[in-house]
């Protein structure tokens, strides 16, 4: 017997309809690319998203078409996402930090028909436009006054284009499993792979991760997503913030410590979300200028392992609760969050920081397991590590436009490529990415653990560990460090600091000081490049 409840398809435009109806006056504040701070509301975002949809339809964009966005976090980018999905088309986010050849590859693979972009990226697009035959039109997120002359095909200023619509439009109707968004993983090895979100997966994911143990969003929250809309589906904040009526503060293109600090303070932000690299810049700025944050209560940190020293700095020095989250593009993207379960409510000091250093537990809609090489499930004892595999309503079952044979295991789980432990309380801890773990004498050394420890040294700003070939042990760890501004790193002092805090055989064989560690387009340490930089290097122990 079937239940007698209504079918109410989980479509993305229902989110902005809800925000418009219930939180219509709640603000979306952006640092515009043109310069000034811009203020709008959810009611207005909805009204303009309807115009985007109407205008796209007039340009012949239909269900299933890909519309690329290559843009910073601003209100225009947000309303474009809702407009694109409102006609059943697909927002395809492109990360502008990728190499131009990668952008060309991705846009051609996706067969984008339209590109929406910021003023910043016009030169980049002009340089590659003749290699993008599928693109029929470029829409620049600006007004007529700021629109430069450009040779981009059918280029138009977004505001002019939008003004040609009156907004008298009804959202298209379609199945909730319809594709909504396309985001390519950065493809540090091989070609990038397209993850294709559906309306249903985006809505369910946003509903679920906003729970109090994870993002904890409410109509009283003010959230600053430093994480770009073009990175991993914006951690779903483009949907979950309007869904729960949280005010959004969009940083635009200025992500340095001073600019982010200013936005956090002037807009009375209560929580912010971003990768550790960004928070490192903010902490350095606050330390230098002797500044504190007066309204931020919670920092959502993920994308790569949050160093213990960073958790301590926020929790202890600044009294800000850190929620360490883990996920990946393929998971829409969040999988776990590190809230404190009831049994740990009394934890203090180091024990609390230990708990927060783990990547947390899965929220509803995410199932996890760790397995050995034969696919057998391993125990949740906090010690045994294995391949981390996941299943759920917002986990990929196949990449766009490629053969996906064998992608999922027999139980339908997706292999994350991470190696992890899970403890008896369900807390997961990433040991490493399977391709970064250092294999020494048949045992594994976690590069993440060594990096986290090294950045606790007072002179070290950033650390990366890579495996270097060793005739006896197969691989041994090399620690690469960047000094804090105005400091000099003494190799032996770093090693002395690490001694006793890790197993003896985990100790790096050498320390190399560099001015800068290479990063990927998503702000993570680029180990591939780093390994290449050190390809001729020989360990003193060989
Ligand atoms: P990309 O691979 O393009 O940088 P993703 O965001 O999809 O983009 O990367 C996901 C990977 O990032 C995860 O598989 C994991 O290795 C790493 N990661 C994400 N969050 C964390 C975290 N909190 N701690 C450790 N690693 C993390």
mmCIF file with all atom_site columns, N, CA, C and O in Angstrom, residues 488-527:
data_model
loop_
_atom_site.group_PDB
_atom_site.id
_atom_site.type_symbol
_atom_site.label_atom_id
_atom_site.label_alt_id
_atom_site.label_comp_id
_atom_site.label_asym_id
_atom_site.label_entity_id
_atom_site.label_seq_id
_atom_site.pdbx_PDB_ins_code
_atom_site.Cartn_x
_atom_site.Cartn_y
_atom_site.Cartn_z
_atom_site.occupancy
_atom_site.B_iso_or_equiv
_atom_site.pdbx_formal_charge
_atom_site.auth_seq_id
_atom_site.auth_comp_id
_atom_site.auth_asym_id
_atom_site.auth_atom_id
_atom_site.pdbx_PDB_model_num
ATOM 1   N N  . UNK A 1 488 ? 63.318 32.583 10.906 1.00 0.00 ? 488 UNK A N  1
ATOM 2   C CA . UNK A 1 488 ? 64.244 31.696 10.202 1.00 0.00 ? 488 UNK A CA 1
ATOM 3   C C  . UNK A 1 488 ? 64.051 30.299 10.784 1.00 0.00 ? 488 UNK A C  1
ATOM 4   O O  . UNK A 1 488 ? 63.941 30.145 12.006 1.00 0.00 ? 488 UNK A O  1
ATOM 5   N N  . UNK A 1 489 ? 63.996 29.309 9.927  1.00 0.00 ? 489 UNK A N  1
ATOM 6   C CA . UNK A 1 489 ? 63.780 27.946 10.434 1.00 0.00 ? 489 UNK A CA 1
ATOM 7   C C  . UNK A 1 489 ? 65.099 27.218 10.604 1.00 0.00 ? 489 UNK A C  1
ATOM 8   O O  . UNK A 1 489 ? 65.900 27.127 9.678  1.00 0.00 ? 489 UNK A O  1
ATOM 9   N N  . UNK A 1 490 ? 65.304 26.684 11.810 1.00 0.00 ? 490 UNK A N  1
ATOM 10  C CA . UNK A 1 490 ? 66.466 25.851 12.068 1.00 0.00 ? 490 UNK A CA 1
ATOM 11  C C  . UNK A 1 490 ? 66.011 24.391 11.977 1.00 0.00 ? 490 UNK A C  1
ATOM 12  O O  . UNK A 1 490 ? 65.155 23.947 12.746 1.00 0.00 ? 490 UNK A O  1
ATOM 13  N N  . UNK A 1 491 ? 66.605 23.685 11.015 1.00 0.00 ? 491 UNK A N  1
ATOM 14  C CA . UNK A 1 491 ? 66.215 22.305 10.723 1.00 0.00 ? 491 UNK A CA 1
ATOM 15  C C  . UNK A 1 491 ? 66.193 21.435 11.996 1.00 0.00 ? 491 UNK A C  1
ATOM 16  O O  . UNK A 1 491 ? 65.226 20.727 12.277 1.00 0.00 ? 491 UNK A O  1
ATOM 17  N N  . UNK A 1 492 ? 67.282 21.519 12.778 1.00 0.00 ? 492 UNK A N  1
ATOM 18  C CA . UNK A 1 492 ? 67.388 20.639 13.945 1.00 0.00 ? 492 UNK A CA 1
ATOM 19  C C  . UNK A 1 492 ? 66.349 20.974 15.004 1.00 0.00 ? 492 UNK A C  1
ATOM 20  O O  . UNK A 1 492 ? 65.852 20.090 15.696 1.00 0.00 ? 492 UNK A O  1
ATOM 21  N N  . UNK A 1 493 ? 66.017 22.252 15.094 1.00 0.00 ? 493 UNK A N  1
ATOM 22  C CA . UNK A 1 493 ? 65.019 22.635 16.089 1.00 0.00 ? 493 UNK A CA 1
ATOM 23  C C  . UNK A 1 493 ? 63.644 22.056 15.726 1.00 0.00 ? 493 UNK A C  1
ATOM 24  O O  . UNK A 1 493 ? 62.883 21.627 16.590 1.00 0.00 ? 493 UNK A O  1
ATOM 25  N N  . UNK A 1 494 ? 63.342 22.006 14.425 1.00 0.00 ? 494 UNK A N  1
ATOM 26  C CA . UNK A 1 494 ? 62.071 21.415 13.995 1.00 0.00 ? 494 UNK A CA 1
ATOM 27  C C  . UNK A 1 494 ? 62.072 19.924 14.319 1.00 0.00 ? 494 UNK A C  1
ATOM 28  O O  . UNK A 1 494 ? 61.091 19.396 14.864 1.00 0.00 ? 494 UNK A O  1
ATOM 29  N N  . UNK A 1 495 ? 63.170 19.251 14.035 1.00 0.00 ? 495 UNK A N  1
ATOM 30  C CA . UNK A 1 495 ? 63.225 17.810 14.299 1.00 0.00 ? 495 UNK A CA 1
ATOM 31  C C  . UNK A 1 495 ? 63.147 17.520 15.802 1.00 0.00 ? 495 UNK A C  1
ATOM 32  O O  . UNK A 1 495 ? 62.458 16.600 16.229 1.00 0.00 ? 495 UNK A O  1
ATOM 33  N N  . UNK A 1 496 ? 63.829 18.369 16.596 1.00 0.00 ? 496 UNK A N  1
ATOM 34  C CA . UNK A 1 496 ? 63.772 18.187 18.062 1.00 0.00 ? 496 UNK A CA 1
ATOM 35  C C  . UNK A 1 496 ? 62.336 18.349 18.556 1.00 0.00 ? 496 UNK A C  1
ATOM 36  O O  . UNK A 1 496 ? 61.861 17.628 19.416 1.00 0.00 ? 496 UNK A O  1
ATOM 37  N N  . UNK A 1 497 ? 61.644 19.329 17.952 1.00 0.00 ? 497 UNK A N  1
ATOM 38  C CA . UNK A 1 497 ? 60.250 19.588 18.334 1.00 0.00 ? 497 UNK A CA 1
ATOM 39  C C  . UNK A 1 497 ? 59.365 18.369 18.042 1.00 0.00 ? 497 UNK A C  1
ATOM 40  O O  . UNK A 1 497 ? 58.449 18.045 18.791 1.00 0.00 ? 497 UNK A O  1
ATOM 41  N N  . UNK A 1 498 ? 59.663 17.679 16.952 1.00 0.00 ? 498 UNK A N  1
ATOM 42  C CA . UNK A 1 498 ? 58.821 16.546 16.560 1.00 0.00 ? 498 UNK A CA 1
ATOM 43  C C  . UNK A 1 498 ? 59.148 15.275 17.344 1.00 0.00 ? 498 UNK A C  1
ATOM 44  O O  . UNK A 1 498 ? 58.288 14.425 17.548 1.00 0.00 ? 498 UNK A O  1
ATOM 45  N N  . UNK A 1 499 ? 60.423 15.183 17.802 1.00 0.00 ? 499 UNK A N  1
ATOM 46  C CA . UNK A 1 499 ? 60.881 13.981 18.502 1.00 0.00 ? 499 UNK A CA 1
ATOM 47  C C  . UNK A 1 499 ? 60.032 13.717 19.745 1.00 0.00 ? 499 UNK A C  1
ATOM 48  O O  . UNK A 1 499 ? 59.734 14.640 20.503 1.00 0.00 ? 499 UNK A O  1
ATOM 49  N N  . UNK A 1 500 ? 59.648 12.463 19.914 1.00 0.00 ? 500 UNK A N  1
ATOM 50  C CA . UNK A 1 500 ? 58.874 12.121 21.109 1.00 0.00 ? 500 UNK A CA 1
ATOM 51  C C  . UNK A 1 500 ? 57.381 12.337 20.920 1.00 0.00 ? 500 UNK A C  1
ATOM 52  O O  . UNK A 1 500 ? 56.559 11.832 21.671 1.00 0.00 ? 500 UNK A O  1
ATOM 53  N N  . UNK A 1 501 ? 57.024 13.124 19.915 1.00 0.00 ? 501 UNK A N  1
ATOM 54  C CA . UNK A 1 501 ? 55.597 13.353 19.664 1.00 0.00 ? 501 UNK A CA 1
ATOM 55  C C  . UNK A 1 501 ? 55.040 12.380 18.626 1.00 0.00 ? 501 UNK A C  1
ATOM 56  O O  . UNK A 1 501 ? 53.843 12.339 18.397 1.00 0.00 ? 501 UNK A O  1
ATOM 57  N N  . UNK A 1 502 ? 55.943 11.662 17.963 1.00 0.00 ? 502 UNK A N  1
ATOM 58  C CA . UNK A 1 502 ? 55.528 10.633 17.005 1.00 0.00 ? 502 UNK A CA 1
ATOM 59  C C  . UNK A 1 502 ? 56.455 9.426  17.133 1.00 0.00 ? 502 UNK A C  1
ATOM 60  O O  . UNK A 1 502 ? 57.540 9.539  17.712 1.00 0.00 ? 502 UNK A O  1
ATOM 61  N N  . UNK A 1 503 ? 56.040 8.299  16.555 1.00 0.00 ? 503 UNK A N  1
ATOM 62  C CA . UNK A 1 503 ? 56.895 7.110  16.589 1.00 0.00 ? 503 UNK A CA 1
ATOM 63  C C  . UNK A 1 503 ? 58.230 7.451  15.937 1.00 0.00 ? 503 UNK A C  1
ATOM 64  O O  . UNK A 1 503 ? 58.278 8.234  14.983 1.00 0.00 ? 503 UNK A O  1
ATOM 65  N N  . UNK A 1 504 ? 59.303 6.854  16.466 1.00 0.00 ? 504 UNK A N  1
ATOM 66  C CA . UNK A 1 504 ? 60.653 7.162  15.986 1.00 0.00 ? 504 UNK A CA 1
ATOM 67  C C  . UNK A 1 504 ? 60.783 6.947  14.471 1.00 0.00 ? 504 UNK A C  1
ATOM 68  O O  . UNK A 1 504 ? 61.380 7.758  13.771 1.00 0.00 ? 504 UNK A O  1
ATOM 69  N N  . UNK A 1 505 ? 60.196 5.861  13.996 1.00 0.00 ? 505 UNK A N  1
ATOM 70  C CA . UNK A 1 505 ? 60.379 5.545  12.575 1.00 0.00 ? 505 UNK A CA 1
ATOM 71  C C  . UNK A 1 505 ? 59.536 6.442  11.656 1.00 0.00 ? 505 UNK A C  1
ATOM 72  O O  . UNK A 1 505 ? 59.655 6.392  10.449 1.00 0.00 ? 505 UNK A O  1
ATOM 73  N N  . UNK A 1 506 ? 58.697 7.297  12.258 1.00 0.00 ? 506 UNK A N  1
ATOM 74  C CA . UNK A 1 506 ? 57.949 8.283  11.468 1.00 0.00 ? 506 UNK A CA 1
ATOM 75  C C  . UNK A 1 506 ? 58.754 9.576  11.257 1.00 0.00 ? 506 UNK A C  1
ATOM 76  O O  . UNK A 1 506 ? 58.375 10.406 10.446 1.00 0.00 ? 506 UNK A O  1
ATOM 77  N N  . UNK A 1 507 ? 59.837 9.746  12.003 1.00 0.00 ? 507 UNK A N  1
ATOM 78  C CA . UNK A 1 507 ? 60.585 11.010 11.925 1.00 0.00 ? 507 UNK A CA 1
ATOM 79  C C  . UNK A 1 507 ? 61.085 11.260 10.492 1.00 0.00 ? 507 UNK A C  1
ATOM 80  O O  . UNK A 1 507 ? 61.668 10.357 9.878  1.00 0.00 ? 507 UNK A O  1
ATOM 81  N N  . UNK A 1 508 ? 60.872 12.487 9.981  1.00 0.00 ? 508 UNK A N  1
ATOM 82  C CA . UNK A 1 508 ? 61.361 12.804 8.640  1.00 0.00 ? 508 UNK A CA 1
ATOM 83  C C  . UNK A 1 508 ? 62.866 12.571 8.540  1.00 0.00 ? 508 UNK A C  1
ATOM 84  O O  . UNK A 1 508 ? 63.591 12.845 9.501  1.00 0.00 ? 508 UNK A O  1
ATOM 85  N N  . UNK A 1 509 ? 63.323 12.114 7.391  1.00 0.00 ? 509 UNK A N  1
ATOM 86  C CA . UNK A 1 509 ? 64.752 11.909 7.202  1.00 0.00 ? 509 UNK A CA 1
ATOM 87  C C  . UNK A 1 509 ? 65.476 13.223 6.960  1.00 0.00 ? 509 UNK A C  1
ATOM 88  O O  . UNK A 1 509 ? 66.691 13.308 7.104  1.00 0.00 ? 509 UNK A O  1
ATOM 89  N N  . UNK A 1 510 ? 64.710 14.233 6.541  1.00 0.00 ? 510 UNK A N  1
ATOM 90  C CA . UNK A 1 510 ? 65.347 15.536 6.290  1.00 0.00 ? 510 UNK A CA 1
ATOM 91  C C  . UNK A 1 510 ? 64.286 16.632 6.311  1.00 0.00 ? 510 UNK A C  1
ATOM 92  O O  . UNK A 1 510 ? 63.084 16.351 6.180  1.00 0.00 ? 510 UNK A O  1
ATOM 93  N N  . UNK A 1 511 ? 64.761 17.883 6.481  1.00 0.00 ? 511 UNK A N  1
ATOM 94  C CA . UNK A 1 511 ? 63.878 19.054 6.422  1.00 0.00 ? 511 UNK A CA 1
ATOM 95  C C  . UNK A 1 511 ? 64.442 20.000 5.368  1.00 0.00 ? 511 UNK A C  1
ATOM 96  O O  . UNK A 1 511 ? 65.643 20.275 5.370  1.00 0.00 ? 511 UNK A O  1
ATOM 97  N N  . UNK A 1 512 ? 63.610 20.449 4.474  1.00 0.00 ? 512 UNK A N  1
ATOM 98  C CA . UNK A 1 512 ? 64.030 21.433 3.467  1.00 0.00 ? 512 UNK A CA 1
ATOM 99  C C  . UNK A 1 512 ? 63.177 22.687 3.647  1.00 0.00 ? 512 UNK A C  1
ATOM 100 O O  . UNK A 1 512 ? 61.949 22.599 3.746  1.00 0.00 ? 512 UNK A O  1
ATOM 101 N N  . UNK A 1 513 ? 63.853 23.847 3.689  1.00 0.00 ? 513 UNK A N  1
ATOM 102 C CA . UNK A 1 513 ? 63.122 25.104 3.856  1.00 0.00 ? 513 UNK A CA 1
ATOM 103 C C  . UNK A 1 513 ? 62.919 25.735 2.482  1.00 0.00 ? 513 UNK A C  1
ATOM 104 O O  . UNK A 1 513 ? 63.861 25.838 1.698  1.00 0.00 ? 513 UNK A O  1
ATOM 105 N N  . UNK A 1 514 ? 61.692 26.112 2.180  1.00 0.00 ? 514 UNK A N  1
ATOM 106 C CA . UNK A 1 514 ? 61.400 26.774 0.895  1.00 0.00 ? 514 UNK A CA 1
ATOM 107 C C  . UNK A 1 514 ? 60.624 28.058 1.162  1.00 0.00 ? 514 UNK A C  1
ATOM 108 O O  . UNK A 1 514 ? 60.042 28.229 2.239  1.00 0.00 ? 514 UNK A O  1
ATOM 109 N N  . UNK A 1 515 ? 60.603 28.959 0.169  1.00 0.00 ? 515 UNK A N  1
ATOM 110 C CA . UNK A 1 515 ? 59.881 30.225 0.334  1.00 0.00 ? 515 UNK A CA 1
ATOM 111 C C  . UNK A 1 515 ? 58.385 30.002 0.184  1.00 0.00 ? 515 UNK A C  1
ATOM 112 O O  . UNK A 1 515 ? 57.565 30.708 0.770  1.00 0.00 ? 515 UNK A O  1
ATOM 113 N N  . UNK A 1 516 ? 58.027 28.995 -0.604 1.00 0.00 ? 516 UNK A N  1
ATOM 114 C CA . UNK A 1 516 ? 56.617 28.796 -0.914 1.00 0.00 ? 516 UNK A CA 1
ATOM 115 C C  . UNK A 1 516 ? 56.369 27.331 -1.234 1.00 0.00 ? 516 UNK A C  1
ATOM 116 O O  . UNK A 1 516 ? 57.189 26.688 -1.883 1.00 0.00 ? 516 UNK A O  1
ATOM 117 N N  . UNK A 1 517 ? 55.207 26.819 -0.799 1.00 0.00 ? 517 UNK A N  1
ATOM 118 C CA . UNK A 1 517 ? 54.800 25.456 -1.145 1.00 0.00 ? 517 UNK A CA 1
ATOM 119 C C  . UNK A 1 517 ? 53.735 25.577 -2.241 1.00 0.00 ? 517 UNK A C  1
ATOM 120 O O  . UNK A 1 517 ? 52.843 26.422 -2.123 1.00 0.00 ? 517 UNK A O  1
ATOM 121 N N  . UNK A 1 518 ? 53.845 24.787 -3.316 1.00 0.00 ? 518 UNK A N  1
ATOM 122 C CA . UNK A 1 518 ? 52.852 24.945 -4.392 1.00 0.00 ? 518 UNK A CA 1
ATOM 123 C C  . UNK A 1 518 ? 51.454 24.478 -3.959 1.00 0.00 ? 518 UNK A C  1
ATOM 124 O O  . UNK A 1 518 ? 51.328 23.515 -3.194 1.00 0.00 ? 518 UNK A O  1
ATOM 125 N N  . UNK A 1 519 ? 50.422 25.179 -4.447 1.00 0.00 ? 519 UNK A N  1
ATOM 126 C CA . UNK A 1 519 ? 49.041 24.822 -4.130 1.00 0.00 ? 519 UNK A CA 1
ATOM 127 C C  . UNK A 1 519 ? 48.257 24.474 -5.387 1.00 0.00 ? 519 UNK A C  1
ATOM 128 O O  . UNK A 1 519 ? 48.579 24.950 -6.467 1.00 0.00 ? 519 UNK A O  1
ATOM 129 N N  . UNK A 1 520 ? 47.216 23.681 -5.213 1.00 0.00 ? 520 UNK A N  1
ATOM 130 C CA . UNK A 1 520 ? 46.356 23.345 -6.350 1.00 0.00 ? 520 UNK A CA 1
ATOM 131 C C  . UNK A 1 520 ? 45.341 24.464 -6.546 1.00 0.00 ? 520 UNK A C  1
ATOM 132 O O  . UNK A 1 520 ? 45.264 25.401 -5.745 1.00 0.00 ? 520 UNK A O  1
ATOM 133 N N  . UNK A 1 521 ? 44.526 24.322 -7.579 1.00 0.00 ? 521 UNK A N  1
ATOM 134 C CA . UNK A 1 521 ? 43.506 25.325 -7.878 1.00 0.00 ? 521 UNK A CA 1
ATOM 135 C C  . UNK A 1 521 ? 42.450 25.404 -6.776 1.00 0.00 ? 521 UNK A C  1
ATOM 136 O O  . UNK A 1 521 ? 41.675 26.339 -6.724 1.00 0.00 ? 521 UNK A O  1
ATOM 137 N N  . UNK A 1 522 ? 42.415 24.394 -5.898 1.00 0.00 ? 522 UNK A N  1
ATOM 138 C CA . UNK A 1 522 ? 41.442 24.469 -4.803 1.00 0.00 ? 522 UNK A CA 1
ATOM 139 C C  . UNK A 1 522 ? 42.117 24.815 -3.475 1.00 0.00 ? 522 UNK A C  1
ATOM 140 O O  . UNK A 1 522 ? 41.543 24.628 -2.410 1.00 0.00 ? 522 UNK A O  1
ATOM 141 N N  . UNK A 1 523 ? 43.351 25.306 -3.555 1.00 0.00 ? 523 UNK A N  1
ATOM 142 C CA . UNK A 1 523 ? 44.017 25.809 -2.355 1.00 0.00 ? 523 UNK A CA 1
ATOM 143 C C  . UNK A 1 523 ? 44.674 24.732 -1.495 1.00 0.00 ? 523 UNK A C  1
ATOM 144 O O  . UNK A 1 523 ? 45.047 24.986 -0.361 1.00 0.00 ? 523 UNK A O  1
ATOM 145 N N  . UNK A 1 524 ? 44.794 23.532 -2.041 1.00 0.00 ? 524 UNK A N  1
ATOM 146 C CA . UNK A 1 524 ? 45.434 22.473 -1.262 1.00 0.00 ? 524 UNK A CA 1
ATOM 147 C C  . UNK A 1 524 ? 46.896 22.353 -1.665 1.00 0.00 ? 524 UNK A C  1
ATOM 148 O O  . UNK A 1 524 ? 47.281 22.814 -2.739 1.00 0.00 ? 524 UNK A O  1
ATOM 149 N N  . UNK A 1 525 ? 47.680 21.694 -0.803 1.00 0.00 ? 525 UNK A N  1
ATOM 150 C CA . UNK A 1 525 ? 49.087 21.499 -1.147 1.00 0.00 ? 525 UNK A CA 1
ATOM 151 C C  . UNK A 1 525 ? 49.153 20.613 -2.385 1.00 0.00 ? 525 UNK A C  1
ATOM 152 O O  . UNK A 1 525 ? 48.516 19.567 -2.448 1.00 0.00 ? 525 UNK A O  1
ATOM 153 N N  . UNK A 1 526 ? 49.907 21.063 -3.386 1.00 0.00 ? 526 UNK A N  1
ATOM 154 C CA . UNK A 1 526 ? 50.015 20.324 -4.634 1.00 0.00 ? 526 UNK A CA 1
ATOM 155 C C  . UNK A 1 526 ? 51.195 19.355 -4.532 1.00 0.00 ? 526 UNK A C  1
ATOM 156 O O  . UNK A 1 526 ? 52.329 19.700 -4.851 1.00 0.00 ? 526 UNK A O  1
ATOM 157 N N  . UNK A 1 527 ? 50.902 18.160 -4.059 1.00 0.00 ? 527 UNK A N  1
ATOM 158 C CA . UNK A 1 527 ? 51.979 17.195 -3.802 1.00 0.00 ? 527 UNK A CA 1
ATOM 159 C C  . UNK A 1 527 ? 52.627 16.708 -5.097 1.00 0.00 ? 527 UNK A C  1
ATOM 160 O O  . UNK A 1 527 ? 53.803 16.389 -5.125 1.00 0.00 ? 527 UNK A O  1
#
